[in-house]
PDB file of C-alpha atoms in Angstrom:
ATOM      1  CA  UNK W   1     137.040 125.169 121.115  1.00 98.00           C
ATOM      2  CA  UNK W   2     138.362 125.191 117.293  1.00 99.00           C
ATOM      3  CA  UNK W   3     139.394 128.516 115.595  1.00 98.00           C
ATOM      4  CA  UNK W   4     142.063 129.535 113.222  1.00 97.00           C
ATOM      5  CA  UNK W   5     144.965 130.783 114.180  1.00 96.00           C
ATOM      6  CA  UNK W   6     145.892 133.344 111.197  1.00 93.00           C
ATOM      7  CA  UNK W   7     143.699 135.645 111.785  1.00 94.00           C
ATOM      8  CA  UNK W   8     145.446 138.626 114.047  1.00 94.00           C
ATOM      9  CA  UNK W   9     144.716 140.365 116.228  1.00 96.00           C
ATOM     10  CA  UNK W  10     141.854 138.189 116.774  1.00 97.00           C
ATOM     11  CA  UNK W  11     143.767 134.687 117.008  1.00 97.00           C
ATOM     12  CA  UNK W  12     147.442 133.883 115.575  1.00 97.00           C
ATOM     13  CA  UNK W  13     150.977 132.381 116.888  1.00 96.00           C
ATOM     14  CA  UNK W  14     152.983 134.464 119.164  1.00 97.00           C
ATOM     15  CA  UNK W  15     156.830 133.744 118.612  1.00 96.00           C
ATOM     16  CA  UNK W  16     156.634 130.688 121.149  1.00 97.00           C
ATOM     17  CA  UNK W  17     154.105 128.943 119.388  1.00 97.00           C
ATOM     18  CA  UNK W  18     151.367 129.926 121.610  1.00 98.00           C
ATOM     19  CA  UNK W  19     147.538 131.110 119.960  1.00 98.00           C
ATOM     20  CA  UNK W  20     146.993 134.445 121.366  1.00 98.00           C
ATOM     21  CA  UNK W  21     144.479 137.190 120.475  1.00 98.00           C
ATOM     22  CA  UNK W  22     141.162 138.887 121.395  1.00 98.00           C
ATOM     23  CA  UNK W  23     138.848 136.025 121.132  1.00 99.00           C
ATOM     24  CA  UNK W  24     141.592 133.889 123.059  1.00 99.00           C
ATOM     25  CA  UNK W  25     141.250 136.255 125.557  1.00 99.00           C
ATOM     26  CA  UNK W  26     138.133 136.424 125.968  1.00 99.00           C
ATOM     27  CA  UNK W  27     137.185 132.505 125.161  1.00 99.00           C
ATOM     28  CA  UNK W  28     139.214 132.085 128.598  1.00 98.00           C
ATOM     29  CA  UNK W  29     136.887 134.771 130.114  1.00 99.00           C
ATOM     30  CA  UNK W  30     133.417 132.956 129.362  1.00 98.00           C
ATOM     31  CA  UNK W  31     135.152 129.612 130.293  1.00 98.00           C
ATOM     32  CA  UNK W  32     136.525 131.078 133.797  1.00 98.00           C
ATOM     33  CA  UNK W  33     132.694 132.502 133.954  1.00 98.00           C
ATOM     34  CA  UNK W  34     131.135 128.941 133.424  1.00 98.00           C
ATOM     35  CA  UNK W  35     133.774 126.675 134.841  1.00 97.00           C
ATOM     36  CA  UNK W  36     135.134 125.253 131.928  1.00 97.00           C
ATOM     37  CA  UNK W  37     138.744 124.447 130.919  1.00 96.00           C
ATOM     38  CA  UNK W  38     139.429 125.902 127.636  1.00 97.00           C
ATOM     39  CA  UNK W  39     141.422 123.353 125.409  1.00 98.00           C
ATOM     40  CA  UNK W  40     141.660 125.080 121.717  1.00 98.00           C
ATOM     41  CA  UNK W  41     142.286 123.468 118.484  1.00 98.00           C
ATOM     42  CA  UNK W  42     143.623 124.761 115.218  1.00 98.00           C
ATOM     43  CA  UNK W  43     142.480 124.000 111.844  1.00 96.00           C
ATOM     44  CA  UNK W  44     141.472 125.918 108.470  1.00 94.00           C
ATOM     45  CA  UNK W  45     139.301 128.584 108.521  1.00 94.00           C
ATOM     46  CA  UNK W  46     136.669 126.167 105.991  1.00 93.00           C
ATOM     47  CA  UNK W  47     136.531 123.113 108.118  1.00 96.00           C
ATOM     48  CA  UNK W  48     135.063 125.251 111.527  1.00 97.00           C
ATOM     49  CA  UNK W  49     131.512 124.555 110.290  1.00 97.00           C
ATOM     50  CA  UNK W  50     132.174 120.904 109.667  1.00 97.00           C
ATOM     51  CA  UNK W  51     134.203 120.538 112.730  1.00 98.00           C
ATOM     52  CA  UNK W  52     130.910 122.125 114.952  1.00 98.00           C
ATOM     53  CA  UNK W  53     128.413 119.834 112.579  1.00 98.00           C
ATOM     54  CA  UNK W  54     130.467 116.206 113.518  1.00 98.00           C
ATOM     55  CA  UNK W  55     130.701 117.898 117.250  1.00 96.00           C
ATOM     56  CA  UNK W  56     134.516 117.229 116.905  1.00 97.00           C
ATOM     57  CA  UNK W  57     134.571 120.903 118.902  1.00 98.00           C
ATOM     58  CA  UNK W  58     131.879 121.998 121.148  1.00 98.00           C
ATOM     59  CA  UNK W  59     132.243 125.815 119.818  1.00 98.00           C
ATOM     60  CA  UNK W  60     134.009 128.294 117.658  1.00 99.00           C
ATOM     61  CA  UNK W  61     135.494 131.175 118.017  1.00 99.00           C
ATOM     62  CA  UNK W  62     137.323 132.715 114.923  1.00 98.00           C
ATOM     63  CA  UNK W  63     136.365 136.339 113.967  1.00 96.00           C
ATOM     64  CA  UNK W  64     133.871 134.435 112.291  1.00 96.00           C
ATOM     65  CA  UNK W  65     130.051 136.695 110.911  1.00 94.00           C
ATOM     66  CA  UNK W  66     126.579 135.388 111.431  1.00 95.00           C
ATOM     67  CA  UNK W  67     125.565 135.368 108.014  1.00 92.00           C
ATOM     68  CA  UNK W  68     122.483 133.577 107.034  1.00 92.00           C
ATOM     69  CA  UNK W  69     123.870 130.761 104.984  1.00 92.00           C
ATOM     70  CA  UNK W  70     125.921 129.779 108.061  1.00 96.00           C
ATOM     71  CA  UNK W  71     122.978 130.313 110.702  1.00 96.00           C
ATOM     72  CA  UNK W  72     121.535 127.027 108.540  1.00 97.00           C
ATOM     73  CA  UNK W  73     124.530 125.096 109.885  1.00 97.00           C
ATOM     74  CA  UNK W  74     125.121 126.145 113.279  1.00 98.00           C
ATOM     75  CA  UNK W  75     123.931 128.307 116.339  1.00 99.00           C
ATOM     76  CA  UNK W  76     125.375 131.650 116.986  1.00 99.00           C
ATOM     77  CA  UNK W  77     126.057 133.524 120.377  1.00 99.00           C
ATOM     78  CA  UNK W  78     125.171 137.223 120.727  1.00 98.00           C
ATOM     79  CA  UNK W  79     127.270 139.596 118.373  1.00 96.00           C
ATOM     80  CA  UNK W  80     130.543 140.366 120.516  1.00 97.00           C
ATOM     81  CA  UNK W  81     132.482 142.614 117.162  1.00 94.00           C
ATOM     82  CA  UNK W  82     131.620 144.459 114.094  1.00 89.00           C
ATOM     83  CA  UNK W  83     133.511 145.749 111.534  1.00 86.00           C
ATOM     84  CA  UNK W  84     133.906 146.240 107.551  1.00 90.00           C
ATOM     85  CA  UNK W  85     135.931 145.057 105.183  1.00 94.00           C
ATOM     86  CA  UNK W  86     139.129 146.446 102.927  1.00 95.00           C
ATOM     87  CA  UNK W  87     141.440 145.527 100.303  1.00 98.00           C
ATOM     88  CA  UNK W  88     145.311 146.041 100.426  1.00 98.00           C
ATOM     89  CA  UNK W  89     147.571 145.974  97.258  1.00 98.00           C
ATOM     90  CA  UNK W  90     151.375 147.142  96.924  1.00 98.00           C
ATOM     91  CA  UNK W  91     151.863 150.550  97.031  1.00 95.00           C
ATOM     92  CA  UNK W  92     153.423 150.802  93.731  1.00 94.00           C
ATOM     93  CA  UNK W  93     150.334 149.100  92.105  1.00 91.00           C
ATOM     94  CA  UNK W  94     147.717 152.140  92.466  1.00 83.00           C
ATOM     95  CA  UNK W  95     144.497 150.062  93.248  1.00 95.00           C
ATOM     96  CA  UNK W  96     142.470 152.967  95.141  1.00 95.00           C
ATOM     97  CA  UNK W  97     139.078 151.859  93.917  1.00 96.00           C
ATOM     98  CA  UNK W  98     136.753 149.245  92.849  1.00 97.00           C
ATOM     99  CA  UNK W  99     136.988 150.576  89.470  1.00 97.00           C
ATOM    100  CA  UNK W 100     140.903 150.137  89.650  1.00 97.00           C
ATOM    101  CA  UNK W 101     140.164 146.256  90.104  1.00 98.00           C
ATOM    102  CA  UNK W 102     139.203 145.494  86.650  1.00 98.00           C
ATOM    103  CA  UNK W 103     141.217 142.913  85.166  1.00 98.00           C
ATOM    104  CA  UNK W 104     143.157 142.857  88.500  1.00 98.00           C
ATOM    105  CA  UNK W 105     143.196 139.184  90.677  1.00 98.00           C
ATOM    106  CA  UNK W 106     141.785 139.622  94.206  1.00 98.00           C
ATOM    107  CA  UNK W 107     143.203 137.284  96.705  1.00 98.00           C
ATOM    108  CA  UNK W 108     140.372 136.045  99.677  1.00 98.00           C
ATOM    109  CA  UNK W 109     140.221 133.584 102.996  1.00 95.00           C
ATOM    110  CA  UNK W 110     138.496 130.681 101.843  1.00 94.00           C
ATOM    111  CA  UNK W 111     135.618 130.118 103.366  1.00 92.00           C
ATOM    112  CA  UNK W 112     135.242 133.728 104.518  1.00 93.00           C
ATOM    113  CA  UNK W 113     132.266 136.116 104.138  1.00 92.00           C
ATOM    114  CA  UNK W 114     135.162 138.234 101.939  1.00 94.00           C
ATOM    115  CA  UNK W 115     135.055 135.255  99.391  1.00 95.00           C
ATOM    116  CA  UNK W 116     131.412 135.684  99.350  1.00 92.00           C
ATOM    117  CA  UNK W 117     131.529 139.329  99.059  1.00 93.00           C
ATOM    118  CA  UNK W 118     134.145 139.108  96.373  1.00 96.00           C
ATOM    119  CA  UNK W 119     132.634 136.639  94.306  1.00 96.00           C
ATOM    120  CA  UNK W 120     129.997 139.312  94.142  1.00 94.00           C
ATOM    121  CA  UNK W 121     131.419 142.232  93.426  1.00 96.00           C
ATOM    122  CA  UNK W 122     133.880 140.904  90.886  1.00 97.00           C
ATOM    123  CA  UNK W 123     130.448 140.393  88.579  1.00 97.00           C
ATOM    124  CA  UNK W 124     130.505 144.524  88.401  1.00 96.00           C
ATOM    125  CA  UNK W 125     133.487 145.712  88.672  1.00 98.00           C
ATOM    126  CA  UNK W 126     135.402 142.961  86.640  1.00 98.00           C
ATOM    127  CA  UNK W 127     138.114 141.506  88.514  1.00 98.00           C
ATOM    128  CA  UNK W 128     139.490 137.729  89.199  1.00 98.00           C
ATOM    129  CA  UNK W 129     138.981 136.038  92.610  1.00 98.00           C
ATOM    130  CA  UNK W 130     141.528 133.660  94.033  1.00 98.00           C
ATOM    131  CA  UNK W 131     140.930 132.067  97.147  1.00 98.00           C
ATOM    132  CA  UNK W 132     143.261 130.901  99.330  1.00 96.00           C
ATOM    133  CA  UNK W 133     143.945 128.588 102.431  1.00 90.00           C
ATOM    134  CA  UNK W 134     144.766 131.165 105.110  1.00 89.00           C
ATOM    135  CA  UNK W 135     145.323 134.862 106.121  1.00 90.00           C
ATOM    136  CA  UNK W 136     149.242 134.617 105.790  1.00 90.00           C
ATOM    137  CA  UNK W 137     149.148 132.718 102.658  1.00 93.00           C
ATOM    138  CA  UNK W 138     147.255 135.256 101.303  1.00 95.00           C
ATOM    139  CA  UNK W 139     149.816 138.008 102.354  1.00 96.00           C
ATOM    140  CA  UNK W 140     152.417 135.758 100.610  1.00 97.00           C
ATOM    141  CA  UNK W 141     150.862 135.647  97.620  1.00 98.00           C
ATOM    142  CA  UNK W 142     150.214 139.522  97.640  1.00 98.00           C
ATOM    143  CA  UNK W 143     153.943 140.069  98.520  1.00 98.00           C
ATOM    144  CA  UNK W 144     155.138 137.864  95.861  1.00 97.00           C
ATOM    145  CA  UNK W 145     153.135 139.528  92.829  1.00 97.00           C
ATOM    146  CA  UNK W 146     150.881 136.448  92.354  1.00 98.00           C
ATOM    147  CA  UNK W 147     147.357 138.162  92.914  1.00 98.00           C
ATOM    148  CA  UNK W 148     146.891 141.837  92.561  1.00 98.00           C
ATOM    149  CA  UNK W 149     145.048 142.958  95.525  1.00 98.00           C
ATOM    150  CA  UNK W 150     143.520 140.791  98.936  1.00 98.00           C
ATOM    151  CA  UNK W 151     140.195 141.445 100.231  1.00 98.00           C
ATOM    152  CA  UNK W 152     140.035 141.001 104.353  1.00 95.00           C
ATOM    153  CA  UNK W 153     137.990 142.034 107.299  1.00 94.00           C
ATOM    154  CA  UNK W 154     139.549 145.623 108.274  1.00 93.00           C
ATOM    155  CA  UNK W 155     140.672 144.841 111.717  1.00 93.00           C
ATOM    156  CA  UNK W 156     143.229 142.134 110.021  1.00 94.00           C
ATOM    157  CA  UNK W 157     144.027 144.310 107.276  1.00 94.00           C
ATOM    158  CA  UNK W 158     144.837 147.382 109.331  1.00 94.00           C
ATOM    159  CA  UNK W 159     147.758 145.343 110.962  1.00 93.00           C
ATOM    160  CA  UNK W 160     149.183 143.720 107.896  1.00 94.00           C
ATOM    161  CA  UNK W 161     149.050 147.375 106.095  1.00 95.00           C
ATOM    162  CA  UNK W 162     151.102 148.765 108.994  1.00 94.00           C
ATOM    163  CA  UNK W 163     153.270 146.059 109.213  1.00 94.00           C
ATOM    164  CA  UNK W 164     154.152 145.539 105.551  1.00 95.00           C
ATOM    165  CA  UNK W 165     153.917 149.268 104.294  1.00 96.00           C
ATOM    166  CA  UNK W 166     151.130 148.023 101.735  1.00 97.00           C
ATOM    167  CA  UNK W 167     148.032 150.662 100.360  1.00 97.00           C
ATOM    168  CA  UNK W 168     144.464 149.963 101.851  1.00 96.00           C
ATOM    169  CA  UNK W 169     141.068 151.449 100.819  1.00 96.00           C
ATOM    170  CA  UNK W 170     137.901 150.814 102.574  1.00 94.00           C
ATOM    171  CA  UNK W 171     135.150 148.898 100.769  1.00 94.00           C
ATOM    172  CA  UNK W 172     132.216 151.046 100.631  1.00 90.00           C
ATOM    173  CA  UNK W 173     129.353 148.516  99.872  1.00 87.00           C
ATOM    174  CA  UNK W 174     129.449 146.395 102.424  1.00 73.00           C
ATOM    175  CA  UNK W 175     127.965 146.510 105.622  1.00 66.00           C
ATOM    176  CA  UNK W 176     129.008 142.993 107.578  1.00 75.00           C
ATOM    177  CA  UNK W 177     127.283 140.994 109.873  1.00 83.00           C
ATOM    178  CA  UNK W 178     128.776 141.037 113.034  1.00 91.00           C
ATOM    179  CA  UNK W 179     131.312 138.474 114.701  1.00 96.00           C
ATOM    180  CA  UNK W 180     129.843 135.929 116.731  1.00 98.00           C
ATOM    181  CA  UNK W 181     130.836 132.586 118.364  1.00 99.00           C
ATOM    182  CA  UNK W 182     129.119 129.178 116.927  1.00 99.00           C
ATOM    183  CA  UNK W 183     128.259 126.167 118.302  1.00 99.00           C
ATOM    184  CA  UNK W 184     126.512 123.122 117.234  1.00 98.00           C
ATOM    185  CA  UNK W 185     123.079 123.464 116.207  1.00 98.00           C
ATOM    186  CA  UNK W 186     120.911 122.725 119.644  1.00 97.00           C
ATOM    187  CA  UNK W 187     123.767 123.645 121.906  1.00 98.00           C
ATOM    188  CA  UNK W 188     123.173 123.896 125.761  1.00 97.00           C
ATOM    189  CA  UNK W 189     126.247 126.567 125.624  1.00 98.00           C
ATOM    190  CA  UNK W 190     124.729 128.953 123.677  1.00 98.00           C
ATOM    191  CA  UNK W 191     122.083 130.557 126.526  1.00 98.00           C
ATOM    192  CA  UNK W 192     124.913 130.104 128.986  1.00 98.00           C
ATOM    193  CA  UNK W 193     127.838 132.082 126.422  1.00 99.00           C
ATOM    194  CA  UNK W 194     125.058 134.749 126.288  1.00 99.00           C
ATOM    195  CA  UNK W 195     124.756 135.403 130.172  1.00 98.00           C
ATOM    196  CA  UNK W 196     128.713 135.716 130.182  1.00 99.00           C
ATOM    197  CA  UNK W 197     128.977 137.734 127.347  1.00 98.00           C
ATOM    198  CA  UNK W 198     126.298 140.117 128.755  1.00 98.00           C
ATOM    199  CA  UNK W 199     128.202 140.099 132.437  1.00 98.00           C
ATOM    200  CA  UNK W 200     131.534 140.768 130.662  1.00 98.00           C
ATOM    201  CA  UNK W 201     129.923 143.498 128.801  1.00 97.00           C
ATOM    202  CA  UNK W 202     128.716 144.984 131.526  1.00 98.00           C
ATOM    203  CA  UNK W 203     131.979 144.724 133.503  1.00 98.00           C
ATOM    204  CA  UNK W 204     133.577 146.253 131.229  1.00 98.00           C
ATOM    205  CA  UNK W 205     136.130 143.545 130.367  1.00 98.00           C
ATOM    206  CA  UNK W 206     135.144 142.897 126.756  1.00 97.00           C
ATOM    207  CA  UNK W 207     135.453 146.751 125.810  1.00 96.00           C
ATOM    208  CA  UNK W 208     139.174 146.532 127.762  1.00 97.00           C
ATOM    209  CA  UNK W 209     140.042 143.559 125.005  1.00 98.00           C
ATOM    210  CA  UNK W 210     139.328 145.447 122.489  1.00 96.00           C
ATOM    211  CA  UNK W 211     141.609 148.548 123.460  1.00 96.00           C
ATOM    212  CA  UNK W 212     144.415 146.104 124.003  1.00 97.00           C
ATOM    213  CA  UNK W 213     144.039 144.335 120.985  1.00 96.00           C
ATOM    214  CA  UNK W 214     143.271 147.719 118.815  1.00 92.00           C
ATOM    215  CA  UNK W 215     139.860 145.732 117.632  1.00 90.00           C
ATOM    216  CA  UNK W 216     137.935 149.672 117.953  1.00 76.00           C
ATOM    217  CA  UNK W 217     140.447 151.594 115.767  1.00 66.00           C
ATOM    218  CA  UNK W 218     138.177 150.395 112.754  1.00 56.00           C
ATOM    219  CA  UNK W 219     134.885 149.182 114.518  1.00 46.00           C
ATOM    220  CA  UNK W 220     131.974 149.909 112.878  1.00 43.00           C
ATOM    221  CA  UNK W 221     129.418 150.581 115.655  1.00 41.00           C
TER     222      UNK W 221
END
């Protein structure tokens, strides 16, 4: 399995080194549910899709959305998260609004449906996009004055607001496609993923995740 270990809570580092987070946690549910040994690799957020494609990685799970250009590329499982997007600037900077962004630089996840979204909404309402590598690059370049705002899904950006005292508003155009996990296009997994993810559901164990993890504090349902 490939994700991308920058996006917390749903995958990062932990101080040792190890990738921890919801969809680790629940990755190694499905693959105690099928049998499988879980052995996870970590890469860019914009080389998933190509990893899945060359079969490098037999799936993916990295808060990634089902969104139609993607579904071209590779298979999805069943939706297993939703939620919406914000942007977080420093306090001191007053961006409250989309309006606020004009003539502002807007930091994004390359590769992400927020660099999609972005690129959109910057035709309206004016502002630069500038995207970036990785989650925590992104926060750098936030903290160190280099792009005005960042645009992330709301579950990620709740943490790094608390965490680094910076101002977050809610996008309210956006409605996203939920999180799913890919796989290769034709993938024997997928049917099997499904019938876990249904049984965890079911269980209960999925919803218990996401009150240890905090993923429902923002969840759009």
């Amino acid at each position: 399995m490939a994700t991308s270990a920058d996006f917390k809570p749903f995958e990062s580092r932990d101080k040792e080194g190890n990738i921890v987070g919801f969809d680790i946690d629940l990755a190694n549910l499905i693959a105690d549910e099928l049998g499988y040994k879980l052995e996870i690799q970590d890469m860019n957020f914009d080389g998933l899709i190509g990893a899945l494609q060359s079969k490098r990685v037999d799936m993916v799970m990295a808060g990634m959305s089902t969104t139609e250009k993607r579904k071209k590329n590779v298979d999805f499982s069943k939706e297993y998260h939703r939620s919406g997007e914000m942007f977080l600037s420093l306090p001191d900077k007053k961006i409250e609004s989309l309006e606020s962004l004009e003539g502002k630089t807007v930091g994004v996840q390359l590769g992400t449906i927020q660099e999609e979204g972005a690129n959109e909404l910057s035709k309206k309402y004016g502002f630069t996009v500038k995207p970036v590598d990785n989650a925590g690059v992104l926060i750098q370049e936030l903290l160190s004055n280099r792009v005005d705002a960042v645009y992330m899904d709301s579950v990620v950006a709740v943490g790094y607001r608390d965490e680094q005292g910076l101002f977050g508003f809610d996008d309210p155009t956006t409605s996203s496609p939920g999180m799913a996990i890919a796989f290769p296009k034709g993938s024997d997994l997928v049917d099997d993923v499904n019938k876990a993810l249904d049984k965890l559901e079911k269980e209960g164990k999925i919803k218990e995740l996401k009150e240890k993890w905090k993923l429902d504090q923002v969840a759009i349902e």
